[in-house]
Coordinates of C-alpha atoms in Angstrom, one line a residue:
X1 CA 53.6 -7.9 106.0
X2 CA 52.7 -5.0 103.6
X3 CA 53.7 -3.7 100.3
X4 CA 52.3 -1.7 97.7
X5 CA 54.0 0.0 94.4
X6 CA 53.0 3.0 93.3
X7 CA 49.1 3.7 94.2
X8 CA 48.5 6.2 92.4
X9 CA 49.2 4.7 89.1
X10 CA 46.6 2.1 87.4
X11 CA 47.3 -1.2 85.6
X12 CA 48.0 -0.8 81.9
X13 CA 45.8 -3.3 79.8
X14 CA 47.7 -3.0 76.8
X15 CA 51.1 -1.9 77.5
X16 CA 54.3 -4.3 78.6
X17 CA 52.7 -4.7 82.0
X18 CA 51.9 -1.0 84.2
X19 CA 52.3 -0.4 88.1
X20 CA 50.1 -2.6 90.0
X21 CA 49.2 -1.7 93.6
X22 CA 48.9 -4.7 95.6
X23 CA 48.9 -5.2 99.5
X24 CA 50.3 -8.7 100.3
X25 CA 49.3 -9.5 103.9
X26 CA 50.6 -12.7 106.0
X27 CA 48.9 -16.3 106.1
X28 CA 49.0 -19.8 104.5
X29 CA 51.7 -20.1 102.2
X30 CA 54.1 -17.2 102.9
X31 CA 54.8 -14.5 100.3
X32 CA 53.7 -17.1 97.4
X33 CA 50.2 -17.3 99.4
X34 CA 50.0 -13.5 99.7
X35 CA 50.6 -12.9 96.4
X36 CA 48.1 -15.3 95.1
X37 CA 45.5 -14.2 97.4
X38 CA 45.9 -10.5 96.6
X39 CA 45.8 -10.6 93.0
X40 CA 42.3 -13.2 93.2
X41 CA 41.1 -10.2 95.3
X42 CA 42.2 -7.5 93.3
X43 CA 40.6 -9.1 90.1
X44 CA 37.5 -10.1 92.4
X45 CA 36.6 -6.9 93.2
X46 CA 37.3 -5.7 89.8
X47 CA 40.2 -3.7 90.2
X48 CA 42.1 -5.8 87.9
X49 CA 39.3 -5.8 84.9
X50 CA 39.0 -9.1 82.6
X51 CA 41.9 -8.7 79.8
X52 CA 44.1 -6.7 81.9
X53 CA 47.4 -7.6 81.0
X54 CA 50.0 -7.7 84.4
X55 CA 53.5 -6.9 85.0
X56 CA 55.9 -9.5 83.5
X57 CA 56.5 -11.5 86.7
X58 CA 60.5 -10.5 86.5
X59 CA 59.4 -6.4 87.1
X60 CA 56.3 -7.3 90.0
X61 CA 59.5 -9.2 92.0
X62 CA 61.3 -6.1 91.9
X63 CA 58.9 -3.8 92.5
X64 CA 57.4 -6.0 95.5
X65 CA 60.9 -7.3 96.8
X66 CA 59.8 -11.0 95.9
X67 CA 61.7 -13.9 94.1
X68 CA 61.5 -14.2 90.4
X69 CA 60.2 -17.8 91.0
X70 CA 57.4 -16.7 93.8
X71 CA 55.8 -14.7 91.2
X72 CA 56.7 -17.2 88.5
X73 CA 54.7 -19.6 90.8
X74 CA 51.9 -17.4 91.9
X75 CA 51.0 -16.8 88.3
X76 CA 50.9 -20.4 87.3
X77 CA 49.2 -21.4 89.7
X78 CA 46.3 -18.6 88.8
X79 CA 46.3 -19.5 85.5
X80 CA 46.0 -23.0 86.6
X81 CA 43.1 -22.4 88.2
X82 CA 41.5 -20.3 85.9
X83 CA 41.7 -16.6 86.7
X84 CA 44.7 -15.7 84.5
X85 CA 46.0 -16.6 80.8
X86 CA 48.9 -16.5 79.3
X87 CA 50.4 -16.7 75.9
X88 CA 53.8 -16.2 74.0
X89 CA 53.6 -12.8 73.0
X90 CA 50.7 -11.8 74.7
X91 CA 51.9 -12.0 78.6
X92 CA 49.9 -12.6 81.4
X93 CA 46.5 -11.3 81.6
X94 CA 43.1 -11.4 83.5
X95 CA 40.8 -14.0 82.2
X96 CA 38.2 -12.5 79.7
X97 CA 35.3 -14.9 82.2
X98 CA 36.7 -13.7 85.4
X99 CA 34.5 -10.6 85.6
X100 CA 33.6 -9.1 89.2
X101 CA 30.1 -9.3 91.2
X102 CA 27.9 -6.7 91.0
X103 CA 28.8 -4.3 94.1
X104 CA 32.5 -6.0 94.4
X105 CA 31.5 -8.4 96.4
X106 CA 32.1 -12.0 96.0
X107 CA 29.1 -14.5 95.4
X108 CA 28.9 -18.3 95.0
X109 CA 29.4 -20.1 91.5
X110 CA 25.4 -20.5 90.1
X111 CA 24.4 -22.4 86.9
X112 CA 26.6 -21.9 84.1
X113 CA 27.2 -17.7 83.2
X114 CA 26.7 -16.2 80.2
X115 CA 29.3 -13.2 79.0
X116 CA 28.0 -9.8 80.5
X117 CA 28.5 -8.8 76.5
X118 CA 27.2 -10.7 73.9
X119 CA 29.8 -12.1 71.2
X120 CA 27.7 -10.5 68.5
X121 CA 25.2 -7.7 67.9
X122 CA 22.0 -7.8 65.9
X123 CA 19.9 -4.8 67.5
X124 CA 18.9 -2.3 65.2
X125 CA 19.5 1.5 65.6
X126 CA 23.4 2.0 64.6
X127 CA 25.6 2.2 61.7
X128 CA 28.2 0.4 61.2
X129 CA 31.1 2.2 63.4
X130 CA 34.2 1.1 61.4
X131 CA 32.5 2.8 58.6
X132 CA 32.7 6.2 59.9
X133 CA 34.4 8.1 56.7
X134 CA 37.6 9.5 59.1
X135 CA 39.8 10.9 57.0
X136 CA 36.7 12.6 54.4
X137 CA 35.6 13.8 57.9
X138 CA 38.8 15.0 59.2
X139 CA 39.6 17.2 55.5
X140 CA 36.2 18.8 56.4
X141 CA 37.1 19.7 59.6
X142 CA 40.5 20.9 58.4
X143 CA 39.0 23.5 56.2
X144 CA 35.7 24.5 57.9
X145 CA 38.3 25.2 61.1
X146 CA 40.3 27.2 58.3
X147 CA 37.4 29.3 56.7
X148 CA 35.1 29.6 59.8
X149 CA 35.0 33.3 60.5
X150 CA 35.7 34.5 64.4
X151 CA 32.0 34.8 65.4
X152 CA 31.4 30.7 65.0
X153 CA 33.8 30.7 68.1
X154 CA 31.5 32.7 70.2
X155 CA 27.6 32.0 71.5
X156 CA 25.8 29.7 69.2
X157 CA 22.7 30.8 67.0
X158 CA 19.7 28.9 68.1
X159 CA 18.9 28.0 64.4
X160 CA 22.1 27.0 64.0
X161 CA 25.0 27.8 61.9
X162 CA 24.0 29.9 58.2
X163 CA 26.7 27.4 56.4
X164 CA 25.0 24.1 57.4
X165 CA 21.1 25.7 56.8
X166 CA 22.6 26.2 53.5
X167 CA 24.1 22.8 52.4
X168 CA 21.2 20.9 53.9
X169 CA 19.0 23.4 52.0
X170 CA 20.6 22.3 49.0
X171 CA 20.9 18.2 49.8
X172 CA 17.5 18.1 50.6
X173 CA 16.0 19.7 47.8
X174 CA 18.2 17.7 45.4
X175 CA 18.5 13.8 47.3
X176 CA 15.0 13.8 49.4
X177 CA 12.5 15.9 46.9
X178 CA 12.7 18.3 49.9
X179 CA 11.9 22.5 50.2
X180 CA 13.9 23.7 51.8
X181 CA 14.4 27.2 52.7
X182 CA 17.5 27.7 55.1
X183 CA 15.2 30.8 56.6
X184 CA 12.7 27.2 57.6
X185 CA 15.3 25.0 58.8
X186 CA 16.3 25.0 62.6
X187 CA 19.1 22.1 63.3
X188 CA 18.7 20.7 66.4
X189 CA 20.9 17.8 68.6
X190 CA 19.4 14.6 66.8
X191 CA 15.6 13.6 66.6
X192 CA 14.6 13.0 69.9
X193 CA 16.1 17.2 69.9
X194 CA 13.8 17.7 67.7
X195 CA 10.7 15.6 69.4
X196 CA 11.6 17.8 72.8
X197 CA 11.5 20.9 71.0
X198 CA 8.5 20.4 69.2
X199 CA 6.5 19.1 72.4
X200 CA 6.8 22.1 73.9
X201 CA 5.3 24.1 71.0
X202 CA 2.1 21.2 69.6
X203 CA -0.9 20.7 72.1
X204 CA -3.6 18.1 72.2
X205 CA -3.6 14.8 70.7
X206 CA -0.8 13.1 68.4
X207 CA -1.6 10.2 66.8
X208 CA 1.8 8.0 66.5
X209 CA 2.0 4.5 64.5
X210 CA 1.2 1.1 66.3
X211 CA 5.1 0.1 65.9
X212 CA 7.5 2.8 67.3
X213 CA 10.2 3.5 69.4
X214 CA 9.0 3.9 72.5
X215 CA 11.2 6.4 73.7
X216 CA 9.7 8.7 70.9
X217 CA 6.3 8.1 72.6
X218 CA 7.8 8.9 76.1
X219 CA 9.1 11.9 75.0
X220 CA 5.8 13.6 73.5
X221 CA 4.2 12.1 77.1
X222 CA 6.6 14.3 79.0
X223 CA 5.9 17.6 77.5
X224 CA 2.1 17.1 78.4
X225 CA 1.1 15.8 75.1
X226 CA -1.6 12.6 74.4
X227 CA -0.6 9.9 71.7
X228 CA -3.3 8.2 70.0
X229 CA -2.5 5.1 68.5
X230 CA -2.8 4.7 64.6
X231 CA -2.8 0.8 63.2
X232 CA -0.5 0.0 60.9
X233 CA -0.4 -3.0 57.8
X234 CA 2.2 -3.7 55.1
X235 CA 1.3 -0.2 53.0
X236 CA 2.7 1.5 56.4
X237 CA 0.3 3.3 58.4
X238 CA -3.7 3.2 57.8
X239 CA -4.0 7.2 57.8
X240 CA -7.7 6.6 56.7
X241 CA -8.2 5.9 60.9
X242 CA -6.7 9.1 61.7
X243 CA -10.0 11.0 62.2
X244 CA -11.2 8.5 64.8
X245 CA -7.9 9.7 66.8
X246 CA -9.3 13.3 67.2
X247 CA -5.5 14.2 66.9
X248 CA -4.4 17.4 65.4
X249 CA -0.7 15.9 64.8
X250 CA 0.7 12.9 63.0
X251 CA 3.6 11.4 64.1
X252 CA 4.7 8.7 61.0
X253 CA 7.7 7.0 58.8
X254 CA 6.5 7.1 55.7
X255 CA 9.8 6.6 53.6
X256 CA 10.3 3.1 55.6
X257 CA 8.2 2.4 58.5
X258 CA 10.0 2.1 61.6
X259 CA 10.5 -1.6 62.5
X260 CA 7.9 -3.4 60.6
X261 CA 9.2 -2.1 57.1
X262 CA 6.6 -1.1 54.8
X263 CA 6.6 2.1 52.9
X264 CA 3.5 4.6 52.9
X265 CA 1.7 3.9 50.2
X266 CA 1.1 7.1 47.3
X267 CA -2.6 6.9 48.1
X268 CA -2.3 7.1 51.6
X269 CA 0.3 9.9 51.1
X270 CA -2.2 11.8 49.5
X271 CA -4.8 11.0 51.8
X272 CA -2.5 11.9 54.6
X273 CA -2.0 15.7 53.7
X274 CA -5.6 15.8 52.4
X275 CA -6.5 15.0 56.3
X276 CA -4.0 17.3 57.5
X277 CA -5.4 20.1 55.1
X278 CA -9.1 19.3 56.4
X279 CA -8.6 19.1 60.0
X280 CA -6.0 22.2 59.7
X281 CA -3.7 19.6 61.0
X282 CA 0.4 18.5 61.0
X283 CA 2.5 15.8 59.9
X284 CA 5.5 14.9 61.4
X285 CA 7.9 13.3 59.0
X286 CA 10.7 11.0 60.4
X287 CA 12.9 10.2 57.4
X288 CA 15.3 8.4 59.7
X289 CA 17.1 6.6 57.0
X290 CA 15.2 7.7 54.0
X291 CA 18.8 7.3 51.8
X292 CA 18.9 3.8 51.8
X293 CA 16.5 1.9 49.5
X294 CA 18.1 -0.6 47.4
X295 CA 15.8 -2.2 45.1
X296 CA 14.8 1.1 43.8
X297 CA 15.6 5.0 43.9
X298 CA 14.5 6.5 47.1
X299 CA 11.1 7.8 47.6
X300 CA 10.9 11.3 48.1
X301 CA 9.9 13.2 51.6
X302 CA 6.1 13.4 52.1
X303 CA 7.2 17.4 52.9
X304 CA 8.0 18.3 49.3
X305 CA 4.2 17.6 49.0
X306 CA 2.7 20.7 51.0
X307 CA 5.6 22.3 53.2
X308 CA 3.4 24.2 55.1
X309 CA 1.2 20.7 56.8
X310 CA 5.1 18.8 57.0
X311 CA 7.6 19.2 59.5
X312 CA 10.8 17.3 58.0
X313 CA 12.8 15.7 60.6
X314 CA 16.1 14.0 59.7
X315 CA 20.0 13.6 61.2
X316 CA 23.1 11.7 60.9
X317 CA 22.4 9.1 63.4
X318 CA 22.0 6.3 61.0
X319 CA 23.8 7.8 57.6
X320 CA 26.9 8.8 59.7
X321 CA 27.0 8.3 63.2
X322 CA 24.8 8.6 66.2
X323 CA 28.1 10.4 68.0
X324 CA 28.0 13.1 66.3
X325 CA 24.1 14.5 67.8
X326 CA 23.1 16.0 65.1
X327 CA 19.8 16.7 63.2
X328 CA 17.4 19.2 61.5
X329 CA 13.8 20.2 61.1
X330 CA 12.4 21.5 58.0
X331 CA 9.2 24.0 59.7
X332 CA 6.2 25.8 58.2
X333 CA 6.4 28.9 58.1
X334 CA 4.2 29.8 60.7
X335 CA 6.2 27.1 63.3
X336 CA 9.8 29.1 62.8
X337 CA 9.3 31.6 65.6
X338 CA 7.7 29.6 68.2
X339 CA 10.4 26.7 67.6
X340 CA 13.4 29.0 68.5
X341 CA 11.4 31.2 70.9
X342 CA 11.3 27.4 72.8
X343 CA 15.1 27.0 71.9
X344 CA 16.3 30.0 73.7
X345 CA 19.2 32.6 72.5
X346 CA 22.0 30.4 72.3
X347 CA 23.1 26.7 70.8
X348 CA 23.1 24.6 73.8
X349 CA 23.4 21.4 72.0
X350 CA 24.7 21.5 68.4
X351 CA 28.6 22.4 68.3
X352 CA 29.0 24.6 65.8
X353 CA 32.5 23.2 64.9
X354 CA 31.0 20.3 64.0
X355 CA 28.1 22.3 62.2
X356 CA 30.2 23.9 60.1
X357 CA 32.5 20.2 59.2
X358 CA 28.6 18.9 58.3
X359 CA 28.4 21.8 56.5
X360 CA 31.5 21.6 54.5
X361 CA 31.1 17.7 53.9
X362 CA 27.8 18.1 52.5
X363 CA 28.7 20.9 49.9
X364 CA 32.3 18.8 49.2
X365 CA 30.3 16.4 47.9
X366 CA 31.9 13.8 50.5
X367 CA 28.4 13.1 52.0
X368 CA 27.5 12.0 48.9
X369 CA 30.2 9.3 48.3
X370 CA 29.5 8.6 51.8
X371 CA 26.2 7.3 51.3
X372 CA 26.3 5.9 47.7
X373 CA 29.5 4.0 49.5
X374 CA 27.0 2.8 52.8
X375 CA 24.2 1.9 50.2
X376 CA 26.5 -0.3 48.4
X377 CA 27.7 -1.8 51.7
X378 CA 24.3 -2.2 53.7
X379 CA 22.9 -3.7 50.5
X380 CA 25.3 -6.1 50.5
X381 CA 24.6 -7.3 54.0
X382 CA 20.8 -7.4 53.4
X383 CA 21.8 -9.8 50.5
X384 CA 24.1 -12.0 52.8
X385 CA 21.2 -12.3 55.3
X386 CA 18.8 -12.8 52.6
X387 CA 20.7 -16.2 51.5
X388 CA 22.0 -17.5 54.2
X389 CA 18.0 -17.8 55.3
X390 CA 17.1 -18.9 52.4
X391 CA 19.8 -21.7 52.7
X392 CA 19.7 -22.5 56.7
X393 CA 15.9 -21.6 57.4
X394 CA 13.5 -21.1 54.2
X395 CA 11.0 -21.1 56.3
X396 CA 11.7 -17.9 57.6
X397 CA 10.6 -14.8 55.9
X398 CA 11.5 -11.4 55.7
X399 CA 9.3 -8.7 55.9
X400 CA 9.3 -4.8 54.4
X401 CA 10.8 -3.5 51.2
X402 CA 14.7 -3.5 51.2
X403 CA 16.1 -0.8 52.6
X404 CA 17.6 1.1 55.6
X405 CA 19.4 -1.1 58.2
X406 CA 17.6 -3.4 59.8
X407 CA 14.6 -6.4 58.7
X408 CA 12.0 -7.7 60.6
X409 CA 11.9 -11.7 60.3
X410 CA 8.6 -13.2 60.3
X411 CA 8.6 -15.9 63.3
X412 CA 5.6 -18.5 64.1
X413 CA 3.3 -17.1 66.7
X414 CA 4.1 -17.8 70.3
X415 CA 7.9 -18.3 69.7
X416 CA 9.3 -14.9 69.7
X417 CA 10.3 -14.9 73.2
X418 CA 11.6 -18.5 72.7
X419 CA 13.7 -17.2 69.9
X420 CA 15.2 -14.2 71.7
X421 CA 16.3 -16.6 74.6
X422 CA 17.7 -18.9 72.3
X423 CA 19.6 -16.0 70.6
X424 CA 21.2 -14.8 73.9
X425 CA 22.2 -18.8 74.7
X426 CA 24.2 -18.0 71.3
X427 CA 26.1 -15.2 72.5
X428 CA 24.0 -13.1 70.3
X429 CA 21.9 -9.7 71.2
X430 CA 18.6 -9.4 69.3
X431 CA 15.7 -7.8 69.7
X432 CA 11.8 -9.2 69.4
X433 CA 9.3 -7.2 67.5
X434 CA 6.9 -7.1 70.5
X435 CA 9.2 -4.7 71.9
X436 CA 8.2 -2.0 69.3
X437 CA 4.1 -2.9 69.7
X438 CA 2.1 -0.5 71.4
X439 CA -1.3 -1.1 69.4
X440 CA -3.3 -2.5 67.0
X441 CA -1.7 -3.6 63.6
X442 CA -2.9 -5.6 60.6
X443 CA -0.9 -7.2 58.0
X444 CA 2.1 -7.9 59.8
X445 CA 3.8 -10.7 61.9
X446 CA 2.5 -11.1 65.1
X447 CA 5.9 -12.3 66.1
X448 CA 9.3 -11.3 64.8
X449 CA 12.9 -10.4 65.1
X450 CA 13.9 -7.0 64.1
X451 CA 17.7 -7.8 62.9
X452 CA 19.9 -4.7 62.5
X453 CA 22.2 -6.2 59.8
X454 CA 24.0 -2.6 59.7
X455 CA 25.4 -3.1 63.3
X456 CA 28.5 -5.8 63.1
X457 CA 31.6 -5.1 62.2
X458 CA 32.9 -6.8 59.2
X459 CA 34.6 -9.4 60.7
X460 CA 31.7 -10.5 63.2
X461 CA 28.9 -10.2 60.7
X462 CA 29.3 -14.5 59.8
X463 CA 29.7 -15.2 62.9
X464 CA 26.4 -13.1 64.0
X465 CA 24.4 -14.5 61.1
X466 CA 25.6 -18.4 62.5
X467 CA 24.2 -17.6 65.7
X468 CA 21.2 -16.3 64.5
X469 CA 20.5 -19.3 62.3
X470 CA 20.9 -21.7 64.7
X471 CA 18.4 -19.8 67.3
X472 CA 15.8 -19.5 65.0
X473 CA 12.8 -22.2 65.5
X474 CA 12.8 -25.2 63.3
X475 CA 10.7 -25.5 60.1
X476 CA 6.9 -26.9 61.1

């Protein structure tokens, strides 16, 4: 016996129950049995994904020819057992725990599973999404669309489009202690666009700090270039080392180094663009979230200090959204040619479309509100974390000034890894400060957490901050 409804139509998962293809073959139990067995199949192999919500069992007896009460009892039966759930008003749907194996195939029960996603999300590196300003967004776009003259439609300029050089020019200047030419400023798709450009252009040696993103690293390795690594203690990085690197190019975070959290300190600042002066060397600046200090006004870009030894890198990644890819450099002079000579003719990354809404948001003066509104609200979490240690575990401290999204929580030695297990037992995804360590550093934890507090939602940031409490070591 065979049957199937519609194949070329997928389940719904939200709707009142979509066409489900099914092939009921004989055995055990008649057409009750075949039904069974094809739908624990169908959500085995992961056809029928967990929440999927099924046909109301009246519609699947049509459409399959059955009794009302063989699918009435087929779907009891699963639920029974575990595979389905049901609730008034919410119908019949796959269980959130019944999740396929790897490869669609079946495999034997082990020790008790964990969810494939955690329940909550502490790891650094995103906004929070639900912030996204949509509607401030969507006006931009509205009447950048409107103005934008007919050649933004056609091949993209490599330095990218005249409106947004000339808004960032402006923001920068006035918000970061940035100059900014918009002749100097190439935008680019994000910073690791940035990283790739600029590898191909640098040579030799750069020295990058002892905690990074590795990525960042992996990216100067590709385009043939050596890192040095330059230790790092709670003033931010320890530039005085930088001649014992032989490097040419500094690769640093001075506004809020990136995870441990310490600022640069003004001596070092000046030290750092004496060395660069000296050795006719570069800094790289990464001002990756340079907007948000809270216990204090912002500290301005190391760039507005001697333009012509600074590249300025920045983007929306963590101010806005890491969706929307993209970012800017602020060049020396003498780098401008060589950067879009490396770029090629046309915009391959950067949609001008949304060039010009950046564009048109900055000079509205929504990016403003934006941020003033996400440094309000990112303050507020850091506050919330801040007491509900000092509540549920004093003994914990946090490390770094307050600012940007994340904090690095100080943990005993030898019980980071410990902790990070625990955290995942909580349903909870967290990252270890080990996994940003690539050198020598002084004057920071040995072992941490690096908690991105800017991550949850609203609704899941309690929740988050329980689990995290309770897989955090105990005092002593």
């Amino acid at each position: 016996m065979e049957s199937q409804v519609n194949p070329a139509r997928s389940p719904s998962v939200d709707g009142a129950g979509g066409d489900l293809h099914l092939e009921l073959s004989d055995g055990p139990g008649g057409r009750r049995g075949a039904l069974i067995r094809a739908l624990r199949e169908a959500v085995r192999t992961g056809r029928l994904a967990p929440g999927t919500r099924l046909p109301p069992y009246r519609a699947l007896a049509t459409d399959l020819g059955l009794a009302r009460n063989t699918v009435a009892e087929a779907y009891a039966e699963l639920v029974a057992e575990g595979w389905l759930t049901a609730r008034q008003g919410s119908g019949t749907r796959v269980a959130l725990r019944a999740e396929p194996p790897a490869g669609g195939r079946p495999r034997r029960p082990t020790t008790p599973s964990r969810p494939r996603r955690p329940a909550y999300d502490l790891v650094q590196g995103t906004p929070d999404a639900a912030a996204f300003p949509r509607t401030a967004w969507l006006a931009s776009a509205r009447r950048a669309l409107t103005a934008a003259p007919n050649e933004a439609f056609g091949p993209g300029d490599p330095r990218g489009r005249p409106e947004l050089r000339r808004a960032l020019a402006e923001y920068l200047g006035r918000a970061r202690g940035v100059r900014a030419d918009p002749d100097r400023i190439v935008v680019c798709s994000g910073f690791a666009g940035a990283l790739r450009l600029l590898g191909q252009v640098l040579e030799g040696t750069i020295a990058v700090e002892s905690y990074g993103l590795g990525f960042h690293r992996s990216l100067l390795t590709a385009a043939g270039l050596t890192t040095a690594t330059l230790p790092i203690d709670e003033h931010g990085a320890r530039v005085e080392c930088l001649a014992a690197t032989g490097a040419r190019t500094a690769l640093l975070t001075p506004a809020h180094q990136f995870p441990t959290g310490g600022p640069l300190h003004p001596r070092r600042r000046a030290a750092l663009l004496d060395w660069a002066c000296a050795r006719g060397g570069l800094v790289l600046e990464d001002d990756y979230d340079g907007e948000f200090r809270y216990d204090r006004q912002p500290v301005g870009a190391v760039q507005g200090l001697d333009p012509e030894r600074v590249v300025y890198i920045g983007s929306v990644s963590k101010s806005l959204s890491p969706a929307l890819r993209l970012g800017w450099m602020v060049l020396p002079g003498h780098l401008v040619d060589a950067v879009l000579t490396v770029k090629g003719e046309r915009e391959s990354w950067a949609s001008a479309l949304e060039q010009l809404t950046l564009a048109d948001f900055l000079a509205s003066g929504s990016y403003d509100r934006h941020v003033r509104r996400m440094r309000r609200h990112y303050r507020r979490r850091r506050d919330r974390l801040v007491a509900v240690l000092a509540e549920r575990a004093p003994h914990v401290r946090i490390t770094g000034i307050a600012a940007g999204l994340h904090a690095v929580l100080g943990l005993p030695p030898g019980t980071e890894r410990t902790v990070v297990r625990a955290a995942a037992w909580q349903g909870l995804a967290v990252e270890g400060l080990g996994l940003y360590r690539h050198g020598e550093a002084t004057g920071v934890p040995d072992d941490g957490l690096v908690v991105g507090y800017g991550t949850p939602a609203d609704h899941a940031f309690a929740g988050a901050l329980d689990a995290l409490c309770e897989a955090l070591p105990p005092p002593g």
